[in-house]
Amino acid sequence: MGMLRDLPVELWRPILASLVRSPGVLSSDPQDPFSEVRDIVIFLNRDVKTHSALLLVCKVWHNVVTELTHEHLHLTSEEQVAVIANRFEESRMHSIKNPLGTCTRRIDLQLSNPSDQCLNALVRILWCTPNIEILINSNYYRDMAVNPTFHTSPPQAQTRTEIIDALIETCSKSLRRVEWTSNEYPSWSDLMRVLRTATGITSLTLANIYGNLTERPSRYLALPNLKTLVLGDSPSFSHASLGNVPLNAFLTMLAKSPEQLPSLQRLEGFSPFSPDFLRTHGSKVRIVRTVAFTPLLHEIIATCPNLDTFVTIFPHHILDLLSHPSLKRIGIFPISEDPVGVPSAIFSAYIMKPLEDLLCQIDESQLPKLTQVRIRNIGTLANITEHPLFLQKWWKRWDSRGVRFDDKDGRPFNLVSSGNDSILDNVRRP
């Protein structure tokens, strides 16, 4: 161990980082929709035992591992927020040169009905973290007076202006990826302040915008580095997003000139998209993810001549025939990734039959560059592996056309097992 201590930090810090840091956790670009790594994997991959063991090796390793474990904060409880706030403020008092908060590059918030005290502590954390590149706000608010057995729309909540103030003052230069994914949103004025000051943002996700746009922005909005724009209640982009007035107003605001979004490559969201927005920026878009149930689908395809990847949310399955010269990948993703159990007869009628129709529509479309069709067999689509004849037929069909037909993990469906045996033991490439 003495020899290890004598090695320069630059040599073994990357090794420790590979043991502590989850793959992709610090990427400013959201995962490619065809990636096998999901955000949930980032949280589950944390090896607490390994981290604890590394902390005990020596003082120098302890310090480095402590810094690495604070690169990504996943805050899920009020107690945790308070502890981190106190820890960062204490570190700042005792270490002027390298306080612990300067190590933090990503924060994920998943707080349920956070109290004012908790939000005040969050503001304290942000004032201590000047190097944040990624902020994912998934705070969730529920009406505690409503019986949970009743299905009601959750209340909308506004991200506190004090949080926005701290974010702008401390992180505007480092911020690259910002997401509001649940039912807490920024107000129009706060959102405009973030976008005008944090010009390095490359990825923006907005489930919604709080309140009404009471007056037109006095200045032209341009996001020079934005590559990914996600609007609506991802991943389902359900009918609650259709005709969303704030998000449509935001799209209209960005549809005045191609120079407003010169770097745009990926567009995901509710349907329909603004026709003006598509006509202004569609030529840049490489990836689109949306529900297929929209009268504007053909316009989306037509106004995106360089489209490479199209993901449709199933069972919004009315796709019709498509024609596109460059489309290479089509994804069929479930409307929900949560486990679902239904009787086999219902699954066959409401999942397998529409899925068969959808694949037929894709098969009959004019897509000369198509190389891959992926079904994300989780959530509402998890049980398709219980239908081996269906998978066998379609794997053979796509294989004959030179198109890869694979599952959520990127495995061709001829290798996907149902039970212990391959569902396609008798299928061979010609």
XYZ file of C-alpha atoms in Angstrom:
430
model
C 0.000 0.000 0.000
C 2.976 2.265 0.615
C 3.859 2.088 -3.078
C 0.321 3.150 -3.986
C 0.559 6.139 -1.693
C 3.743 7.221 -3.443
C 2.111 7.269 -6.884
C 1.018 10.672 -8.214
C -2.684 11.377 -7.693
C -3.085 11.915 -11.434
C -2.316 8.233 -12.057
C -4.794 6.535 -9.776
C -7.545 9.155 -9.487
C -9.052 8.003 -12.857
C -8.957 4.418 -11.596
C -10.824 5.339 -8.422
C -13.249 7.405 -10.486
C -14.062 4.338 -12.621
C -14.926 2.427 -9.433
C -17.000 5.174 -7.836
C -18.650 6.971 -10.757
C -21.640 5.407 -12.567
C -21.215 5.242 -16.372
C -22.803 8.202 -18.130
C -23.738 9.997 -14.929
C -21.893 13.187 -15.895
C -22.898 13.240 -19.558
C -24.469 16.554 -20.481
C -26.369 14.816 -23.287
C -29.322 12.578 -22.343
C -28.903 8.908 -23.145
C -29.396 7.956 -26.774
C -32.899 6.422 -26.970
C -31.320 3.206 -28.251
C -28.771 3.058 -25.430
C -28.970 0.048 -23.148
C -28.134 2.272 -20.140
C -31.085 4.042 -18.521
C -31.073 6.762 -15.860
C -32.447 4.294 -13.321
C -29.320 2.177 -13.899
C -27.201 5.178 -12.920
C -28.846 5.180 -9.500
C -28.803 1.400 -9.048
C -25.152 1.011 -10.038
C -23.813 2.670 -6.916
C -21.650 0.125 -5.087
C -21.823 1.303 -1.485
C -19.613 -1.545 -0.177
C -16.822 -0.706 -2.604
C -17.051 2.986 -1.754
C -16.867 2.226 1.966
C -13.866 -0.054 1.502
C -11.976 2.533 -0.535
C -12.560 5.168 2.145
C -10.670 2.998 4.662
C -7.505 2.403 2.626
C -5.646 5.561 3.589
C -6.248 9.242 4.253
C -5.380 10.340 0.722
C -7.730 7.777 -0.830
C -10.388 8.763 1.682
C -10.192 12.371 0.539
C -10.294 11.518 -3.166
C -13.178 9.047 -2.837
C -15.111 11.565 -0.718
C -14.730 14.130 -3.485
C -15.808 11.612 -6.150
C -18.895 10.493 -4.220
C -20.040 14.115 -4.024
C -19.791 14.664 -7.781
C -23.364 13.368 -8.116
C -26.001 14.066 -5.463
C -29.268 12.126 -5.613
C -31.463 13.893 -3.054
C -34.600 11.989 -2.054
C -35.354 13.064 1.536
C -35.493 16.239 3.576
C -33.017 14.779 6.073
C -30.511 14.128 3.311
C -30.841 17.687 1.965
C -30.234 19.139 5.440
C -27.159 16.953 6.024
C -25.605 17.899 2.676
C -26.310 21.611 3.201
C -24.622 21.558 6.621
C -21.696 19.504 5.301
C -21.048 21.838 2.380
C -21.250 24.996 4.488
C -18.898 23.534 7.094
C -16.458 22.466 4.379
C -16.525 25.945 2.887
C -15.678 27.449 6.277
C -12.669 25.164 6.823
C -11.368 24.763 3.267
C -11.323 28.006 1.344
C -9.312 26.522 -1.526
C -11.195 23.256 -2.219
C -14.525 23.105 -0.365
C -16.479 19.902 -0.907
C -19.330 21.602 -2.768
C -17.030 22.531 -5.638
C -16.791 18.801 -6.516
C -20.516 18.516 -7.267
C -21.333 18.412 -10.972
C -24.794 16.813 -10.994
C -27.820 17.033 -8.690
C -30.963 14.902 -9.020
C -33.948 16.040 -6.949
C -36.682 13.539 -6.119
C -38.406 15.102 -3.137
C -42.061 14.503 -2.380
C -43.947 17.589 -1.148
C -40.735 19.283 0.104
C -41.249 21.679 2.996
C -40.088 25.299 3.065
C -37.280 24.259 5.412
C -36.139 21.623 2.922
C -36.220 24.080 0.015
C -34.241 26.606 2.066
C -31.606 23.919 2.640
C -31.566 23.219 -1.093
C -30.861 26.908 -1.752
C -27.937 26.651 0.687
C -26.577 23.673 -1.266
C -26.762 25.550 -4.561
C -24.844 28.504 -3.125
C -22.038 26.039 -2.306
C -21.919 24.250 -5.685
C -20.530 26.573 -8.387
C -19.611 23.781 -10.825
C -22.984 22.131 -11.415
C -23.375 20.970 -15.003
C -26.553 18.893 -14.648
C -29.686 19.635 -12.605
C -32.574 17.163 -12.796
C -35.664 18.364 -10.920
C -38.142 15.519 -10.409
C -39.765 16.898 -7.264
C -43.305 15.616 -6.972
C -46.254 17.313 -5.295
C -49.450 15.572 -4.211
C -52.671 16.915 -2.762
C -52.577 15.281 0.663
C -56.290 15.984 1.189
C -57.294 13.817 -1.772
C -57.953 10.116 -1.320
C -55.031 8.346 -3.092
C -57.438 5.753 -4.546
C -59.001 8.505 -6.684
C -57.200 9.288 -9.929
C -56.898 13.071 -9.977
C -54.436 15.361 -11.707
C -51.587 16.299 -9.353
C -51.332 19.971 -8.402
C -48.873 22.211 -10.223
C -46.074 23.749 -8.197
C -43.629 26.521 -8.999
C -39.889 26.174 -8.533
C -39.032 28.796 -5.952
C -37.416 31.955 -7.296
C -34.731 31.712 -4.595
C -33.626 28.402 -6.113
C -33.474 29.978 -9.569
C -31.522 32.936 -8.139
C -28.922 30.623 -6.597
C -28.700 28.544 -9.761
C -28.077 31.610 -11.932
C -25.615 33.279 -9.569
C -23.471 30.212 -8.932
C -23.842 27.859 -11.928
C -24.819 29.845 -15.023
C -21.388 29.406 -16.603
C -21.091 25.669 -15.912
C -24.720 24.586 -16.495
C -25.148 22.256 -19.474
C -28.281 20.183 -18.839
C -31.472 21.235 -17.014
C -34.596 19.140 -16.608
C -37.974 19.672 -14.974
C -39.594 16.249 -15.323
C -42.503 16.119 -12.863
C -45.140 18.606 -11.656
C -42.839 21.322 -10.333
C -41.975 23.866 -13.025
C -40.228 27.218 -13.382
C -42.284 30.338 -13.950
C -42.042 32.062 -17.321
C -39.883 34.888 -15.974
C -37.538 32.533 -14.119
C -37.213 30.245 -17.132
C -36.305 33.182 -19.349
C -33.672 34.309 -16.831
C -32.088 30.849 -16.779
C -32.024 30.537 -20.565
C -30.631 34.020 -21.124
C -27.808 33.663 -18.584
C -26.870 29.963 -18.898
C -26.121 30.119 -22.617
C -24.006 26.939 -22.486
C -27.052 24.707 -21.938
C -27.041 21.810 -24.411
C -30.112 19.929 -23.155
C -33.418 21.271 -21.836
C -36.402 19.269 -20.578
C -39.651 20.988 -19.609
C -42.648 18.973 -18.467
C -44.481 22.298 -18.338
C -44.110 25.983 -17.505
C -45.791 27.460 -14.456
C -48.397 30.173 -14.939
C -49.301 32.200 -17.987
C -47.141 34.212 -20.335
C -48.484 37.642 -19.430
C -46.273 39.677 -21.747
C -44.103 39.036 -24.764
C -40.355 38.818 -24.043
C -38.674 42.108 -24.800
C -35.627 40.338 -26.212
C -35.098 37.734 -28.898
C -34.473 34.296 -27.302
C -31.556 32.305 -28.726
C -30.067 29.090 -27.351
C -26.850 28.732 -29.343
C -25.661 25.438 -27.846
C -28.960 23.601 -27.326
C -28.857 20.157 -28.962
C -31.734 18.398 -27.159
C -35.218 19.790 -26.473
C -37.765 17.662 -24.595
C -41.239 19.099 -23.960
C -44.165 17.461 -22.152
C -44.705 14.663 -19.649
C -41.949 12.305 -20.766
C -41.773 9.407 -21.373
C -45.460 8.887 -22.152
C -46.253 12.301 -23.682
C -49.836 11.463 -22.789
C -52.938 13.307 -23.875
C -52.508 15.629 -20.891
C -49.802 17.307 -22.983
C -51.870 17.727 -26.113
C -52.553 21.366 -26.864
C -50.393 22.485 -23.925
C -50.649 26.278 -24.127
C -47.406 27.216 -22.287
C -45.256 24.735 -24.217
C -46.798 25.716 -27.543
C -46.134 29.353 -26.692
C -42.524 28.427 -25.943
C -42.176 26.679 -29.316
C -43.676 29.679 -31.074
C -41.190 31.919 -29.294
C -38.345 29.787 -30.696
C -39.749 29.573 -34.235
C -38.837 33.056 -35.487
C -35.445 32.244 -36.977
C -33.149 29.238 -37.616
C -30.427 31.139 -35.722
C -32.318 30.713 -32.460
C -31.423 27.010 -32.261
C -28.404 26.525 -34.535
C -27.249 23.322 -32.782
C -30.592 21.503 -32.409
C -30.385 17.765 -33.151
C -32.948 16.014 -30.965
C -36.625 16.829 -30.475
C -38.877 14.919 -28.095
C -42.267 15.737 -26.768
C -45.973 16.051 -26.817
C -47.921 16.005 -30.020
C -48.574 17.946 -32.120
C -45.418 19.999 -32.483
C -45.805 23.547 -33.739
C -45.818 23.567 -37.571
C -43.904 26.855 -37.590
C -41.260 25.391 -35.285
C -40.860 22.345 -37.549
C -40.540 24.447 -40.670
C -37.919 26.654 -38.997
C -35.746 23.985 -37.392
C -36.769 20.617 -38.851
C -33.825 20.363 -41.242
C -31.393 20.115 -38.292
C -33.249 17.414 -36.358
C -31.737 13.910 -36.296
C -33.833 12.292 -33.547
C -37.590 12.604 -32.918
C -39.547 10.896 -30.163
C -43.288 11.453 -29.854
C -46.656 9.743 -29.821
C -47.698 8.537 -33.259
C -51.326 9.557 -32.815
C -51.108 12.958 -34.465
C -52.298 14.502 -37.716
C -48.924 16.257 -37.931
C -46.828 13.081 -38.034
C -46.329 13.263 -41.777
C -45.371 16.919 -41.457
C -42.845 16.003 -38.767
C -41.310 13.458 -41.111
C -41.471 15.761 -44.147
C -39.890 18.739 -42.389
C -37.010 16.672 -40.987
C -35.175 15.566 -44.148
C -32.070 14.519 -42.200
C -33.955 12.437 -39.640
C -31.965 9.411 -38.487
C -34.021 8.023 -35.580
C -37.774 8.000 -34.927
C -39.237 6.688 -31.662
C -42.968 6.215 -31.317
C -44.626 5.778 -27.942
C -46.810 2.668 -27.942
C -49.803 2.068 -27.851
C -50.364 5.407 -29.582
C -49.913 3.287 -32.654
C -51.666 4.951 -35.599
C -48.569 5.413 -37.709
C -49.843 5.007 -41.291
C -47.322 4.549 -44.089
C -44.171 6.616 -43.976
C -41.726 7.712 -46.616
C -38.292 9.008 -45.723
C -34.952 8.861 -47.573
C -32.572 8.759 -44.578
C -34.428 7.238 -41.599
C -32.276 4.424 -40.173
C -33.733 3.523 -36.769
C -37.288 3.117 -35.511
C -38.028 2.510 -31.845
C -41.303 1.268 -30.369
C -41.246 2.243 -26.699
C -43.923 1.620 -24.026
C -46.139 4.383 -22.733
C -45.162 3.254 -19.221
C -42.016 1.496 -17.996
C -43.674 0.442 -14.738
C -44.432 -3.288 -14.352
C -47.918 -4.137 -15.599
C -49.843 -7.364 -15.107
C -52.888 -8.093 -17.270
C -54.702 -11.278 -18.338
C -53.213 -12.836 -21.474
C -56.423 -12.336 -23.485
C -56.400 -8.593 -22.770
C -52.678 -8.365 -23.527
C -53.203 -10.100 -26.876
C -56.099 -7.837 -27.839
C -54.761 -4.485 -26.652
C -51.010 -4.937 -27.082
C -50.143 -7.726 -29.502
C -52.764 -6.929 -32.151
C -51.926 -3.182 -32.336
C -48.212 -4.069 -32.274
C -48.716 -6.402 -35.232
C -50.528 -3.619 -37.109
C -47.763 -1.147 -36.306
C -45.001 -3.449 -37.552
C -46.985 -4.084 -40.748
C -47.243 -0.327 -41.306
C -43.487 0.101 -40.840
C -42.791 -2.865 -43.115
C -44.913 -1.378 -45.902
C -43.432 2.127 -45.572
C -40.862 3.507 -47.996
C -37.738 3.562 -45.829
C -34.742 2.586 -47.993
C -32.111 3.327 -45.308
C -33.824 1.479 -42.447
C -31.322 -0.710 -40.559
C -32.845 -1.248 -37.109
C -36.229 -1.737 -35.439
C -36.205 -1.915 -31.659
C -39.040 -2.835 -29.300
C -38.353 -1.734 -25.739
C -39.865 -4.768 -24.026
C -40.390 -3.347 -20.547
C -43.459 -1.996 -18.766
C -46.529 -2.388 -20.949
C -44.463 -4.239 -23.569
C -42.603 -6.590 -21.215
C -44.654 -9.692 -21.984
C -44.106 -9.757 -25.738
C -41.442 -12.417 -25.143
C -44.311 -14.729 -24.176
C -45.341 -14.671 -27.838
C -42.470 -16.499 -29.572
C -44.294 -17.136 -32.851
C -44.888 -13.414 -33.262
C -41.224 -12.617 -32.609
C -40.051 -15.444 -34.841
C -42.146 -14.239 -37.755
C -41.005 -10.647 -37.485
C -37.367 -11.457 -36.842
C -37.315 -13.544 -40.028
C -39.080 -10.784 -41.953
C -36.693 -8.022 -40.845
C -33.654 -10.270 -41.190
C -34.568 -10.984 -44.819
C -34.471 -7.221 -45.438
C -31.143 -6.747 -43.645
C -32.824 -4.922 -40.748
C -31.821 -5.642 -37.162
C -34.824 -6.477 -34.939
C -33.803 -6.237 -31.297
C -34.991 -5.799 -27.720
C -34.395 -3.224 -24.983
C -30.872 -4.548 -24.343
C -29.893 -4.494 -28.000
C -30.136 -8.276 -28.372
C -31.630 -9.581 -31.625
C -34.984 -11.197 -30.924
C -33.699 -14.518 -32.247
C -31.473 -14.647 -29.147
C -34.000 -13.449 -26.584
C -35.035 -16.258 -24.281
C -38.459 -17.172 -23.017
C -37.735 -19.276 -19.966
C -34.425 -21.090 -20.423
C -34.608 -21.873 -24.128
C -34.160 -19.599 -27.108
C -37.505 -18.722 -28.591
C -36.039 -19.058 -32.047
C -33.911 -22.208 -31.750
C -34.941 -23.317 -35.224
C -34.350 -20.017 -36.963
C -31.122 -19.655 -38.946
C -29.806 -16.927 -41.158
C -30.148 -17.835 -44.831
